[in-house]
Short mmCIF file of C-alpha atoms in Angstrom, two decimals:
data_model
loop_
_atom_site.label_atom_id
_atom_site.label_comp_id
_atom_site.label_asym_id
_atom_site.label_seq_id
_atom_site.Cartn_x
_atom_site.Cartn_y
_atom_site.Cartn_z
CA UNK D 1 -88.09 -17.04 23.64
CA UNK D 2 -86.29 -13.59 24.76
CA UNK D 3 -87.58 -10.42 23.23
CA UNK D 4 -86.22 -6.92 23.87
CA UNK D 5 -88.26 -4.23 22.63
CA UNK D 6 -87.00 -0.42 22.85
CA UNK D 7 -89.16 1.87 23.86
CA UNK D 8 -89.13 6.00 24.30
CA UNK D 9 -89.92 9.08 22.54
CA UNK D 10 -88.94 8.98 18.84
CA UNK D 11 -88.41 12.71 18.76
CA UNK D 12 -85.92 15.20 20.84
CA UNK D 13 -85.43 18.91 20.82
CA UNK D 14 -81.54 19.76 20.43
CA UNK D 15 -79.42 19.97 23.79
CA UNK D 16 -82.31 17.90 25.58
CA UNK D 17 -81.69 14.33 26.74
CA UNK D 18 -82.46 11.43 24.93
CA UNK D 19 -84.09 8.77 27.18
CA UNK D 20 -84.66 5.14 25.94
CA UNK D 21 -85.94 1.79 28.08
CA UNK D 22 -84.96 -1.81 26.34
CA UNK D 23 -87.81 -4.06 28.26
CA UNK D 24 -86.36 -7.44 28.19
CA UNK D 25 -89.13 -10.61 28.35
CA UNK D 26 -88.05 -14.40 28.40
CA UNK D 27 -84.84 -13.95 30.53
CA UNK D 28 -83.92 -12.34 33.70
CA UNK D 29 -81.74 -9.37 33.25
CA UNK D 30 -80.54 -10.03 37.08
CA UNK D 31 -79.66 -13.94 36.20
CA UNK D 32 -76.29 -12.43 35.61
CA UNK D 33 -75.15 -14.70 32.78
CA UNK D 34 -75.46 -11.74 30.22
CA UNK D 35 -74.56 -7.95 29.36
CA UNK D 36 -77.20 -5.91 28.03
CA UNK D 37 -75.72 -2.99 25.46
CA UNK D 38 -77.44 -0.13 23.72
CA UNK D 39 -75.71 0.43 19.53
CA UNK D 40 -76.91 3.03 17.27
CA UNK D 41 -77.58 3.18 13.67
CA UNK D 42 -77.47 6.85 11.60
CA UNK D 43 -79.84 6.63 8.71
CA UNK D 44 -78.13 5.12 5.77
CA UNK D 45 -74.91 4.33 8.14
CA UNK D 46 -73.09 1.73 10.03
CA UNK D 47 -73.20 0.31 13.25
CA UNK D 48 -71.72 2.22 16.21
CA UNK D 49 -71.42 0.51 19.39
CA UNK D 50 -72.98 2.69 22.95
CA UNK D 51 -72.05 1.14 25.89
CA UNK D 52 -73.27 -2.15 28.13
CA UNK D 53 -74.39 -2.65 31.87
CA UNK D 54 -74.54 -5.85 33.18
CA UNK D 55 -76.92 -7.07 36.19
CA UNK D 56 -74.95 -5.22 39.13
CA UNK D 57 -74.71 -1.77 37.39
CA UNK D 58 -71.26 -1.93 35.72
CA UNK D 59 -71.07 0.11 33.26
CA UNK D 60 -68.73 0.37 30.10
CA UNK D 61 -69.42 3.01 27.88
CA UNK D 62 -67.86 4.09 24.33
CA UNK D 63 -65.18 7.03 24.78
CA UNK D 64 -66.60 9.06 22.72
CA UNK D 65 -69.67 9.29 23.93
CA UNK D 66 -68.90 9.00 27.73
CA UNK D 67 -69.12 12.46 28.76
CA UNK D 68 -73.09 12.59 27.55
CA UNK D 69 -74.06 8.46 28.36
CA UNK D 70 -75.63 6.79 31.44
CA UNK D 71 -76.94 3.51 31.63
CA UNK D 72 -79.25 2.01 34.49
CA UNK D 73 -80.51 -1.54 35.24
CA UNK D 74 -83.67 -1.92 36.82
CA UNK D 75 -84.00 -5.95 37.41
CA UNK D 76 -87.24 -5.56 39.23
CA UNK D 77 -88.87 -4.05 36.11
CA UNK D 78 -86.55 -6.55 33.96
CA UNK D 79 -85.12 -3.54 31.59
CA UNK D 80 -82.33 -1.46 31.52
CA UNK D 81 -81.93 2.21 29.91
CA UNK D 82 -80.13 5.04 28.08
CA UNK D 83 -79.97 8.09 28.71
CA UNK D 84 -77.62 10.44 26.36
CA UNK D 85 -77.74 14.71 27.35
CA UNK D 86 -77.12 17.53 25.35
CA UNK D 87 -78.27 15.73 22.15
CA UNK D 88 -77.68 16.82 18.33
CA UNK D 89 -78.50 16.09 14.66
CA UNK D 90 -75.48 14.30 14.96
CA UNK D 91 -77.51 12.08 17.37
CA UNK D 92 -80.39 10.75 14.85
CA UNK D 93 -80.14 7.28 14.57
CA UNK D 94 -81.81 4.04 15.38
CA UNK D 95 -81.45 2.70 18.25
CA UNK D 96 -80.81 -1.09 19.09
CA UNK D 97 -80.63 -2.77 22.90
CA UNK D 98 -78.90 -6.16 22.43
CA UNK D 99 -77.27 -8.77 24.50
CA UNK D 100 -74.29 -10.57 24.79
CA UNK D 101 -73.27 -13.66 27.22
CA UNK D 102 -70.18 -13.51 29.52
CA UNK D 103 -69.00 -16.40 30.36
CA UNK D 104 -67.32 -15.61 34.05
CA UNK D 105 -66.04 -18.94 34.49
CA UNK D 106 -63.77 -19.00 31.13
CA UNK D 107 -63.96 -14.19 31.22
CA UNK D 108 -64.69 -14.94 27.54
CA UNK D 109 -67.48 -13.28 25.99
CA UNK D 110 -70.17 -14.05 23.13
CA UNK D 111 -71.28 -11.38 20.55
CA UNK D 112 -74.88 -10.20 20.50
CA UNK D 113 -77.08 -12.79 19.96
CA UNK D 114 -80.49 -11.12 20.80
CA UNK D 115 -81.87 -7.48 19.48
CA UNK D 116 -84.67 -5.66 19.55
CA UNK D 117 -86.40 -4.23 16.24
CA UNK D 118 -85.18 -0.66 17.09
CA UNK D 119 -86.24 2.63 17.55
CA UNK D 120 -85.65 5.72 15.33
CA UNK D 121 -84.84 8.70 17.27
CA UNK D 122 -84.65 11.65 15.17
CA UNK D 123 -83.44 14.97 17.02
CA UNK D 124 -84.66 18.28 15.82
CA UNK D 125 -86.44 21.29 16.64
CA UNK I 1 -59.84 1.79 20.05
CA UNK I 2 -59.68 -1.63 17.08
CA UNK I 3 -60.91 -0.60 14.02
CA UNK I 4 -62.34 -2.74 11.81
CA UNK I 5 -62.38 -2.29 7.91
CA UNK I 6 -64.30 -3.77 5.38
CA UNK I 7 -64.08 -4.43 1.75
CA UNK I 8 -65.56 -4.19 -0.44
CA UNK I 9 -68.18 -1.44 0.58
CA UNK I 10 -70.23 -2.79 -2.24
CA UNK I 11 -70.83 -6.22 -4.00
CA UNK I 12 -72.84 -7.09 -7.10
CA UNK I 13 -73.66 -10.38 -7.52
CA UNK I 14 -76.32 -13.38 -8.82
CA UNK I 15 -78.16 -15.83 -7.25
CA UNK I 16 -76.01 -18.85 -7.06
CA UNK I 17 -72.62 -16.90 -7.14
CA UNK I 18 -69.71 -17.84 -4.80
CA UNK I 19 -69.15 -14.43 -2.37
CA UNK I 20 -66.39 -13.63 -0.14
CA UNK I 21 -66.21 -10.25 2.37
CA UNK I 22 -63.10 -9.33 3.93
CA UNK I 23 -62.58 -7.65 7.31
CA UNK I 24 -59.25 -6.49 8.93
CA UNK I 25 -58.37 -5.35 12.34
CA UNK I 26 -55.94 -2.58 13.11
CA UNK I 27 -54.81 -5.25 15.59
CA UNK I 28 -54.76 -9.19 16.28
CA UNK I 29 -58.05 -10.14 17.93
CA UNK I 30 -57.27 -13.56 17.80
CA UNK I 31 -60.57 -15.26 16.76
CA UNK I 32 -62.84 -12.71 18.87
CA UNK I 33 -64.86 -11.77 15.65
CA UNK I 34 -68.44 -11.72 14.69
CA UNK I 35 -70.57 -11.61 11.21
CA UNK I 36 -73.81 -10.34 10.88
CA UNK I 37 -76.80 -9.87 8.27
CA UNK I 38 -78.63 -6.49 8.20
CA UNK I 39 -81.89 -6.80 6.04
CA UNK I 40 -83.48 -3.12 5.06
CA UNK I 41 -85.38 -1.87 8.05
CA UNK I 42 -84.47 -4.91 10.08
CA UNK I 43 -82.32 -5.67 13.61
CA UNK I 44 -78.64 -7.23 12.60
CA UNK I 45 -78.90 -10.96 13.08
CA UNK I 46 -75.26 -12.89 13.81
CA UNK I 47 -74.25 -15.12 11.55
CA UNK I 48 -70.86 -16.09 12.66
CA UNK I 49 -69.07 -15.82 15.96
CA UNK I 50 -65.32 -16.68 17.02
CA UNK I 51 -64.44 -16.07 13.39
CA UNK I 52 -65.81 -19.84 12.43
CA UNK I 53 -68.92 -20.72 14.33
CA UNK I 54 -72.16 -20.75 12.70
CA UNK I 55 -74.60 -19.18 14.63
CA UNK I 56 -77.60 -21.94 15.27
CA UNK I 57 -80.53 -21.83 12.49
CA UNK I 58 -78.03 -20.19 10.49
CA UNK I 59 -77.54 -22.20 7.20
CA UNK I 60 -74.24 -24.22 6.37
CA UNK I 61 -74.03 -21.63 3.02
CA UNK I 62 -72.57 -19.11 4.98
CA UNK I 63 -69.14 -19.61 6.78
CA UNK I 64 -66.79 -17.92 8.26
CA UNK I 65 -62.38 -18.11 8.54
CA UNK I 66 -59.43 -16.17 10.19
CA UNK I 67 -57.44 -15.54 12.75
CA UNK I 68 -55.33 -12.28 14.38
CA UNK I 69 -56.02 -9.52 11.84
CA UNK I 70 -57.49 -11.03 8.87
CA UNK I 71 -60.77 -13.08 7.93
CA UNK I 72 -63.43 -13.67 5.98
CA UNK I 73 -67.10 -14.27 5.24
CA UNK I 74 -68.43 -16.57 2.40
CA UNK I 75 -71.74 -17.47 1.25
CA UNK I 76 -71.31 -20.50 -0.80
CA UNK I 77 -74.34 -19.81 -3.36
CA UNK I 78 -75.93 -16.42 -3.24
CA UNK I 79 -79.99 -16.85 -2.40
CA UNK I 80 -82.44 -14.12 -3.33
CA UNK I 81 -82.68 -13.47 1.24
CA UNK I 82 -78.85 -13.21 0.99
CA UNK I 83 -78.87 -9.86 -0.53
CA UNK I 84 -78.22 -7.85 2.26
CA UNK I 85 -75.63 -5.37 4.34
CA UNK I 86 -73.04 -7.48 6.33
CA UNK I 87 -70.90 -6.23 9.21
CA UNK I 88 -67.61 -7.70 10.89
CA UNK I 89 -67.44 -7.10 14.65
CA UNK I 90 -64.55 -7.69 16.90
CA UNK I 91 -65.48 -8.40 20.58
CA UNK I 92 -62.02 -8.94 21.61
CA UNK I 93 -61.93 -5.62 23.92
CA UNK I 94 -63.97 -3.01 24.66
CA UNK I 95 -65.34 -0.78 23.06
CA UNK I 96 -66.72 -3.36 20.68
CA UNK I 97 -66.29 -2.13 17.17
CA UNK I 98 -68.07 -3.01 13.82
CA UNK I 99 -66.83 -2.91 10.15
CA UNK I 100 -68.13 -0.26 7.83
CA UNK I 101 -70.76 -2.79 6.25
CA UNK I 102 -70.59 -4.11 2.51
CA UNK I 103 -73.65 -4.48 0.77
CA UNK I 104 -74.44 -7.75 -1.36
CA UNK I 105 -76.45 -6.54 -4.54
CA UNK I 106 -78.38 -7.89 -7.16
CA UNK I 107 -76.41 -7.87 -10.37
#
């Protein structure tokens, strides 16, 4: 049965970097058959979608957020991670890993299927 | 970027009701859509994907219709676990994009 469970420091100062690992058990990040994405969830708000890395590295990464988001794979360790600088308020949230399956053969994809519980990250001073 | 609109934000309704959520996209995404459950202080779980396909474990209650722009979530009769947020998702291009939520209350 695959579990991801987030893991990191719940609070950060303002400006610092945020810094999240999603440790993924019961499949191997580097089997390549899935993308592995980081969402966000403001207290009391919607969803909001972060970015995804598959296996190799590739990143995609929401626009707005681009400028402050990098995402690493580490398949030895089986987990992949966020990092997002210069953090605000604005940033408080709780944040999901998830994954999604590509299928290469058919370049169709597959929503997420598998999350972890969360983590609330709450930035202040 | 699609965006993805809900409505209604808000539904009150009783066990055994008939409910229907609509989502729109701001452009066709062909079937490329997704439904999930949000329980308080719980991970989303997917209910729905390609705009008709129940997820597995998921029960037969809850189904799912649409194509291009338009579709829709049921839940034939309302159980006490089906009160809950729910949230479209299109998956049709990045960046993936979610509905603002509607919220299935207790009337």
């Amino acid at each position: 049965q695959l579990q991801l469970r987030e893991s990191g420091p719940g609070l950060v100062k303002p400006s610092e970097t945020l810094s999240l690992i999603c440790h993924v058990s019961g499949d191997s990040i580097s089997g390549g058959h899935y993308c592995w994405d980081w969402i966000r969830q403001p207290p009391g708000k919607g969803l909001e979608w972060i970015g995804v890395i598959d296996h190799s590295g590739t990143t995609d990464y929401d626009a707005s957020l681009k400028s402050r988001v990098t995402m690493s794979v580490d398949t030895s360790k089986n987990q992949f991670s966020l990092k997002l600088n210069s953090v605000t308020a604005a940033d408080t949230a709780v944040y999901y890993c998830a994954r999604h399956l590509f299928n290469r053969a058919a370049n169709t994809f597959y929503p997420f299927d598998y999350w972890g519980q969360g983590t609330l990250v709450t930035v202040s001073s | 970027d699609i965006q993805m609109t809900q409505s209604p934000s808000t539904l009150s309704a009783s066990v055994g009701d008939r409910v229907t959520i609509t989502c729109r996209a701001s452009q066709s995404i062909s079937t490329w859509l997704a439904w999930y459950q949000q329980r308080p202080g719980r991970a989303p779980k997917l209910l729905i994907y390609k705009a008709s396909g129940l997820e597995s474990g998921v029960p037969s209650t809850f189904s799912g219709s649409g194509f291009g722009t338009e579709f829709t979530l049921t839940i034939r009769s309302l159980q006490p676990e089906d009160f809950a947020t729910y949230y479209c998702q299109q998956y049709d291009s990045y960046p993936w994009t979610f509905g603002q939520g509607t919220k299935v209350e207790i009337k």
